[in-house]
CSV table of C-alpha atoms in Angstrom, one decimal:
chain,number,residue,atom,x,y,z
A,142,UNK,CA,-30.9,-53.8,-15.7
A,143,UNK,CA,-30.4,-50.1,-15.0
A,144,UNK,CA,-33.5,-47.7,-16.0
A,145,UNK,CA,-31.7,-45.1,-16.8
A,146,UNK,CA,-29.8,-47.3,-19.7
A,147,UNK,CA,-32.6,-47.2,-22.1
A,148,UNK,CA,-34.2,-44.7,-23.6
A,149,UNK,CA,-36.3,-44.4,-27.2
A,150,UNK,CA,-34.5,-44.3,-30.4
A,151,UNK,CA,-36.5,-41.6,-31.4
A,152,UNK,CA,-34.7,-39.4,-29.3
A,153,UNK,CA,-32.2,-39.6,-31.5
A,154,UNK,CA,-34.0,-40.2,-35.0
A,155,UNK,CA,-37.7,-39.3,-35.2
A,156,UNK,CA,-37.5,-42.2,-38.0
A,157,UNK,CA,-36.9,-44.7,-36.0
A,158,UNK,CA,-39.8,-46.2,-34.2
A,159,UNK,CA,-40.3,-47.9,-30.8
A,160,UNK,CA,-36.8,-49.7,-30.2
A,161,UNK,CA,-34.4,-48.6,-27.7
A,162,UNK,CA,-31.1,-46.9,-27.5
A,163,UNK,CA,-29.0,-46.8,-24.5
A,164,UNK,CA,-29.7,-43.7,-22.2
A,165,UNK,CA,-26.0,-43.2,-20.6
A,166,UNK,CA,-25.5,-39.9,-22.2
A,167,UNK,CA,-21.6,-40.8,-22.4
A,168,UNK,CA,-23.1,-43.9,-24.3
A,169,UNK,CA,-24.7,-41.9,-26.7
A,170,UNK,CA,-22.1,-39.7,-27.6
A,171,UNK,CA,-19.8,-42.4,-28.2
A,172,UNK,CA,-22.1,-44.4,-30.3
A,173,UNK,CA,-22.6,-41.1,-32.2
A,174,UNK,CA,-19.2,-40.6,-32.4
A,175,UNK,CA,-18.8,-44.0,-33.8
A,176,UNK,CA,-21.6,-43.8,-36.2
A,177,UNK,CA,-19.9,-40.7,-37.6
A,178,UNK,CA,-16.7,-42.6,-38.1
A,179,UNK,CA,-18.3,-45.3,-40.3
A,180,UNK,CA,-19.6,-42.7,-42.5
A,181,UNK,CA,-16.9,-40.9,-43.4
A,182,UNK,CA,-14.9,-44.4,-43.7
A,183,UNK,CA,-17.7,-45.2,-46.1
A,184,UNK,CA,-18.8,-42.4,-49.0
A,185,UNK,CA,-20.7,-44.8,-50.5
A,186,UNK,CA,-23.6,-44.1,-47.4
A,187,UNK,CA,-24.1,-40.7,-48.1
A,188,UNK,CA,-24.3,-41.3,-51.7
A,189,UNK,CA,-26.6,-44.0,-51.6
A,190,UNK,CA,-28.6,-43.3,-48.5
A,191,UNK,CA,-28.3,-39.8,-47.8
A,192,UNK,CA,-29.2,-37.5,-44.4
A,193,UNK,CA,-32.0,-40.1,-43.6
A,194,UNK,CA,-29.4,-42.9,-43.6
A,195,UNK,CA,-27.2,-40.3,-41.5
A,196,UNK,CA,-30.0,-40.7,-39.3
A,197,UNK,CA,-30.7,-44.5,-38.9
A,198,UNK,CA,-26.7,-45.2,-38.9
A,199,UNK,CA,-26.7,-42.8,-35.3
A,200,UNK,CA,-30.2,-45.1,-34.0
A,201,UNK,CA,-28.5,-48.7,-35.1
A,202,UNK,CA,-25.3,-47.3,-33.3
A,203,UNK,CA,-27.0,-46.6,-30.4
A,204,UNK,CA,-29.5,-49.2,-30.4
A,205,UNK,CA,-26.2,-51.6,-30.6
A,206,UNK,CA,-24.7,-50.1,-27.6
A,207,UNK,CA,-27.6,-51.5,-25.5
A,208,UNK,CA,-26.4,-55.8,-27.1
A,209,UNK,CA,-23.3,-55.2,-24.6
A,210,UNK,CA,-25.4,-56.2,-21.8
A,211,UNK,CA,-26.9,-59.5,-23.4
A,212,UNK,CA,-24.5,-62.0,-22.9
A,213,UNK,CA,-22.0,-62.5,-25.5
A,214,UNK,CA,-24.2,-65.4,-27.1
A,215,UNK,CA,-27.4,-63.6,-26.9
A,216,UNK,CA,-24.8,-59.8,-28.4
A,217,UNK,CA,-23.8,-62.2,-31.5
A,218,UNK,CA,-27.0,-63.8,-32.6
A,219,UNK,CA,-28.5,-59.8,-32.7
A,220,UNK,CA,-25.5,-58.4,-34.6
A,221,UNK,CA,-26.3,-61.7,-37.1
A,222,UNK,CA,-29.6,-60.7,-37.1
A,223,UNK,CA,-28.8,-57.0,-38.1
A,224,UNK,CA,-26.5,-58.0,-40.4
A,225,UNK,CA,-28.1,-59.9,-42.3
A,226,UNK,CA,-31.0,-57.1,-42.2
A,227,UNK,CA,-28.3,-54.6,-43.2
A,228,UNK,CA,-26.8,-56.9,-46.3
A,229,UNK,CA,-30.0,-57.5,-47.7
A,230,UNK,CA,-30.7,-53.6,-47.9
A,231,UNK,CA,-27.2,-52.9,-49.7
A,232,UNK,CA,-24.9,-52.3,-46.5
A,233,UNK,CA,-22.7,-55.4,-46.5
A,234,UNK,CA,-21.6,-57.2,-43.7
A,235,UNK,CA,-17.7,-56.1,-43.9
A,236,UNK,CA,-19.2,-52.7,-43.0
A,237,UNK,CA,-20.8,-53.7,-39.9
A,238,UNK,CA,-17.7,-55.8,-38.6
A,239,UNK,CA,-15.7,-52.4,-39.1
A,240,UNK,CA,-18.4,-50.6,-36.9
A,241,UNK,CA,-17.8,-52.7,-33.9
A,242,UNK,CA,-14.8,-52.0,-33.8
A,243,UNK,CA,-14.6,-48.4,-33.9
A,244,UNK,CA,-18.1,-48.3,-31.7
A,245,UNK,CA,-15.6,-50.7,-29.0
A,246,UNK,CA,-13.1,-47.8,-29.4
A,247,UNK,CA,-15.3,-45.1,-28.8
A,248,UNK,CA,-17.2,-46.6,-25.6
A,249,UNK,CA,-13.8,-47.7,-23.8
A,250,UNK,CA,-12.5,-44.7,-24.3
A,251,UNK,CA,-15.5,-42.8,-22.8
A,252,UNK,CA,-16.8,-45.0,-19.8
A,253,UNK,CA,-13.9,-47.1,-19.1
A,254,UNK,CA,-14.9,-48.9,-16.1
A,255,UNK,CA,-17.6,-51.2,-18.1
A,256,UNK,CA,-14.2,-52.0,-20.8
A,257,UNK,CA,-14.9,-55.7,-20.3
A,258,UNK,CA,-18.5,-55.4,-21.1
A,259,UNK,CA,-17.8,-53.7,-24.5
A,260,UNK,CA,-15.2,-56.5,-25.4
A,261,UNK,CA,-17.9,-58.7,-26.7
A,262,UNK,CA,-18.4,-55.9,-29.3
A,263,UNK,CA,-14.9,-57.2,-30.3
A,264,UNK,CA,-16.0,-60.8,-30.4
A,265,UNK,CA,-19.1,-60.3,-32.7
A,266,UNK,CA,-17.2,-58.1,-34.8
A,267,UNK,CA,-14.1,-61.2,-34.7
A,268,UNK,CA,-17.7,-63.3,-35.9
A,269,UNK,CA,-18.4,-61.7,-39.1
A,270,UNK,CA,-14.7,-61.5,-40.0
A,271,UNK,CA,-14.0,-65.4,-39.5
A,272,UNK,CA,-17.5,-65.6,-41.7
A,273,UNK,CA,-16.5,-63.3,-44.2
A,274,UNK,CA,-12.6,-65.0,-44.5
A,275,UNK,CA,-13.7,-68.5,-44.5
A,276,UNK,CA,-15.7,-67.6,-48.0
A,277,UNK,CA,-13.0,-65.2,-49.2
A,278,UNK,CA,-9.6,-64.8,-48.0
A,279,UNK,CA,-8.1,-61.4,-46.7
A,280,UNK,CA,-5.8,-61.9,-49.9
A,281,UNK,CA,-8.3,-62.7,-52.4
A,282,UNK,CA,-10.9,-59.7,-51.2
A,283,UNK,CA,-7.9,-56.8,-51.5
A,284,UNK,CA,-7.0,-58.3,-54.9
A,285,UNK,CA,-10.3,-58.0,-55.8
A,286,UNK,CA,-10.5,-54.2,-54.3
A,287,UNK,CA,-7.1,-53.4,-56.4
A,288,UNK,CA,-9.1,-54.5,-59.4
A,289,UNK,CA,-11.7,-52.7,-59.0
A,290,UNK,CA,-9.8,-49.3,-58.5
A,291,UNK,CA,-7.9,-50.2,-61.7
A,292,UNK,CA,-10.3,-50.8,-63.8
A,293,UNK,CA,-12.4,-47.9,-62.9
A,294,UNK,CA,-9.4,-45.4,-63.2
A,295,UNK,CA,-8.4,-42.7,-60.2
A,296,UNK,CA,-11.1,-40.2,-60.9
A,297,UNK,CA,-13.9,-42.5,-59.7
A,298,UNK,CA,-12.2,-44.9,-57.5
A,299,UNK,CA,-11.5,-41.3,-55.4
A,300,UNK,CA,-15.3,-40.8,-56.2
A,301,UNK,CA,-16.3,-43.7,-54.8
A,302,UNK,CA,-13.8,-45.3,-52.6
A,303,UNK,CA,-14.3,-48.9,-51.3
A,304,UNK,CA,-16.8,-50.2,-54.2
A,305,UNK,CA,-14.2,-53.0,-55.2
A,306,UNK,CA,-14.2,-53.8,-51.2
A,307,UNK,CA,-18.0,-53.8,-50.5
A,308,UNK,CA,-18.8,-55.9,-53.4
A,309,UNK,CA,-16.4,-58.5,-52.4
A,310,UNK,CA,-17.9,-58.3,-49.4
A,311,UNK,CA,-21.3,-58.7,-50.5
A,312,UNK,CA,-20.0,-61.8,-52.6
A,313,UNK,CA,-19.0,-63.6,-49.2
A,314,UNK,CA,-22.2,-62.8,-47.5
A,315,UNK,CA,-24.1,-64.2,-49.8
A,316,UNK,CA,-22.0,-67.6,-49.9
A,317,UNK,CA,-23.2,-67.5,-46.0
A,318,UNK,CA,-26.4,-67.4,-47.4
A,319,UNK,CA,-28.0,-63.9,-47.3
A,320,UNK,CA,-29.8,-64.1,-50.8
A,321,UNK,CA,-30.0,-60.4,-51.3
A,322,UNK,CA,-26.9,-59.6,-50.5
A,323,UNK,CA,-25.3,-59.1,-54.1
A,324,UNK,CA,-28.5,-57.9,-55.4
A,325,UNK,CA,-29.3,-55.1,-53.2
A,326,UNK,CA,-25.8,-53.6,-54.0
A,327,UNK,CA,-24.9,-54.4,-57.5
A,328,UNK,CA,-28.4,-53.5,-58.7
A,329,UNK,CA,-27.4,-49.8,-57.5
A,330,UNK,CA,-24.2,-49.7,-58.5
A,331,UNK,CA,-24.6,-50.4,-62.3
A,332,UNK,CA,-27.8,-47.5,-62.7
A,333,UNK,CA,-26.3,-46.2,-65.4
A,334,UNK,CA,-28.1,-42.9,-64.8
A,335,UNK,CA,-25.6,-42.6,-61.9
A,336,UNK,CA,-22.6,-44.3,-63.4
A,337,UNK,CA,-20.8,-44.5,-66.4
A,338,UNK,CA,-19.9,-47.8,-68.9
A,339,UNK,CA,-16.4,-48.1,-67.8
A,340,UNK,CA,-17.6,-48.5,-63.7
A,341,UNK,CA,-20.6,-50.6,-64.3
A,342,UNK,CA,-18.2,-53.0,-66.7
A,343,UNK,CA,-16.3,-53.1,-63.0
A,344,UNK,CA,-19.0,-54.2,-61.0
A,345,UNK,CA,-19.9,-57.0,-63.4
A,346,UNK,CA,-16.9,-58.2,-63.8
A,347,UNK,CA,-15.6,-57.9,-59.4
A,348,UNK,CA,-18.9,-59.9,-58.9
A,349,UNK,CA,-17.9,-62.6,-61.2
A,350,UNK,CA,-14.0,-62.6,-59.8
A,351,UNK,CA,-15.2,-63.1,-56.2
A,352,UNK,CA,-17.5,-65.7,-56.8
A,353,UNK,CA,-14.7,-67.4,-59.0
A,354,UNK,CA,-12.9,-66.8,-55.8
A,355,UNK,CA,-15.7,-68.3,-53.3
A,356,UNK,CA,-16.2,-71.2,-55.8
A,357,UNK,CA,-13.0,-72.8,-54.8
């Protein structure tokens, strides 16, 4: 394994501790490029977790660059690993499965020559989706997103885009058996210091649609 592939992750997020990120600069960039993607996909990360979240998304991004060169069974029991970690912390695994992809996008499109090796981002990102369906079909989780939007009205479905979506989400991790998962995210998202009656109403009731849905 090449030296100059690793580096410390506090390089790029004093935070971060003693694990690795990669240390191809064209790496880097696309795994901050990447990182940057999911948060503006997502709202709901700077509202919940702020600049220091900004921080840790950019380290996990680049830490997960560094899984392509594990072999693709040795890349997908990691990305489990992380998101499960993630899940548990309020950061469901719907949103990580998204990352992979646009973190494959980024790195083919920078360092081309090493396309194949990024693929297996694809197939651990293609993992979390076939968990996430076989608890909650693609039909049944954007019905439940639609819902959602609905009932909280346009104001704070703009607001807050994707809530309807990530609490499906959450729903089907924890039918994989991450205990936290709902927890972690509908215990924040019903603070009624931050929301109002008409939104935490919503949560309840998505929660209790998808697991309708995921008791079938």
């Amino acid at each position: 394994m090449e030296q100059f592939r690793r580096q410390s992750a506090v390089t790029v997020n004093p935070e971060a501790g003693g694990h690795l990120v990669t240390g191809d600069p064209r790496e880097l960039e696309a795994a901050l490029r990447a990182a940057a993607w999911s948060w503006e996909r997502f709202p709901y990360y700077e509202w919940r977790y702020g600049e220091r979240g900004k921080r840790f998304a950019q380290s996990d991004s680049g830490w997960t660059v560094t899984l392509t060169e594990y072999s693709p069974e040795g890349l997908q029991r990691h990305i489990l690993w992380l998101g499960g970690v993630l899940s548990s912390r309020g950061m469901p695994q719907w949103m990580l499965e998204l990352h992979l992809e646009a973190l494959h996008h980024e790195l083919t499109a920078a360092v081309p020559e090493r396309s194949r090796q990024y693929e297996r981002l694809l197939e651990a990102a293609g993992l979390l989706r076939g968990i996430r369906l076989e608890h909650l079909p693609e039909a049944n989780f954007r019905e439940l997103a639609s819902e959602f939007d609905a009932r909280v009205g346009p104001e704070w479905s703009a607001r807050l885009p994707e809530m309807g979506s990530l609490l499906a989400a959450a729903v089907a991790d924890e039918c994989s058996g991450i205990v936290n998962a709902v927890p972690s995210l509908q215990g924040w998202a019903v603070e009624p210091s931050r929301f109002p009656r008409p939104w935490i109403e919503a949560v309840h009731a998505t929660v209790e649609r998808a697991r309708e849905f995921t008791a079938r």
